[in-house]
Tab-separated table of C-alpha atoms in Angstrom:
chain	number	residue	atom	x	y	z
A	1	MET	CA	1.869	2.879	3.879
A	2	SER	CA	3.230	0.251	6.240
A	3	ALA	CA	6.584	-1.458	6.714
A	4	ASP	CA	8.173	-4.322	8.572
A	5	ARG	CA	9.653	-3.588	12.016
A	6	ALA	CA	13.261	-3.535	10.740
A	7	THR	CA	12.612	-0.758	8.201
A	8	PRO	CA	12.793	2.739	9.704
A	9	CYS	CA	9.883	5.048	8.937
A	10	ALA	CA	12.224	7.507	7.194
A	11	THR	CA	13.396	4.750	4.825
A	12	ALA	CA	9.820	3.649	4.142
A	13	LEU	CA	8.947	7.232	3.218
A	14	GLN	CA	11.967	7.371	0.888
A	15	VAL	CA	10.869	4.122	-0.789
A	16	ALA	CA	7.324	5.453	-1.232
A	17	GLY	CA	8.578	8.744	-2.668
A	18	ALA	CA	11.040	7.073	-5.029
A	19	TYR	CA	8.390	4.620	-6.213
A	20	THR	CA	5.876	7.407	-6.817
A	21	GLN	CA	8.393	9.353	-8.901
A	22	LYS	CA	9.586	6.393	-10.976
A	23	ALA	CA	6.311	4.541	-11.457
A	24	ARG	CA	4.340	7.293	-13.173
A	25	GLY	CA	2.893	5.745	-16.291
A	26	ALA	CA	4.524	2.346	-15.633
A	27	THR	CA	1.514	0.074	-15.193
A	28	GLY	CA	1.804	-3.631	-14.537
A	29	THR	CA	5.591	-3.612	-14.348
A	30	THR	CA	8.248	-4.179	-11.746
A	31	VAL	CA	9.960	-0.971	-10.642
A	32	THR	CA	13.351	-0.827	-8.902
A	33	VAL	CA	14.154	2.165	-6.720
A	34	ARG	CA	17.017	3.101	-4.377
A	35	ALA	CA	16.313	4.302	-0.852
A	36	GLY	CA	18.171	4.089	2.433
A	37	GLY	CA	21.277	2.848	0.626
A	38	THR	CA	19.442	-0.213	-0.720
A	39	ALA	CA	17.746	-1.242	-3.954
A	40	TRP	CA	14.049	-2.031	-3.558
A	41	THR	CA	11.980	-4.015	-6.044
A	42	CYS	CA	8.336	-2.897	-6.208
A	43	ARG	CA	5.470	-4.711	-7.887
A	44	GLU	CA	1.710	-4.850	-7.718
A	45	GLN	CA	0.134	-7.530	-5.525
A	46	GLN	CA	-3.488	-8.624	-5.598
A	47	GLY	CA	-5.273	-7.531	-2.434
A	48	ASP	CA	-8.779	-8.205	-1.209
A	49	PRO	CA	-10.468	-6.385	-2.833
A	50	ASN	CA	-7.933	-3.821	-4.130
A	51	PRO	CA	-4.396	-4.326	-5.412
A	52	TYR	CA	-1.463	-2.737	-3.601
A	53	GLU	CA	2.253	-2.175	-4.182
A	54	ARG	CA	4.823	-4.163	-2.228
A	55	CYS	CA	8.475	-3.094	-2.284
A	56	VAL	CA	11.064	-5.586	-1.043
A	57	ALA	CA	14.709	-4.847	-0.221
A	58	ALA	CA	16.966	-6.644	-2.691
A	59	ALA	CA	19.630	-7.345	-0.056
A	60	ASP	CA	17.167	-8.612	2.589
A	61	PRO	CA	13.765	-9.887	1.394
A	62	SER	CA	12.429	-9.831	4.957
A	63	ARG	CA	12.423	-6.005	4.705
A	64	TRP	CA	9.363	-4.620	2.920
A	65	VAL	CA	7.209	-1.551	2.436
A	66	THR	CA	3.543	-1.780	1.428
A	67	LEU	CA	1.881	1.102	-0.399
A	68	THR	CA	-1.903	1.305	-0.381
A	69	SER	CA	-4.387	3.938	-1.394
């Protein structure tokens, strides 16, 4: 997991946890979660070579959390 500099680690962990809970069985879809008092939109991005999840804060798109495995 990684995040932009403006997103506290605790919030990034909340986003990751909320995404993990909500995304079970939801493949190839956009998932919206709430963490740190903000809505986050998460969707799969194509990586090189593996895809990853990127969650972006709805109120401020410059805030993001990337989930990799």
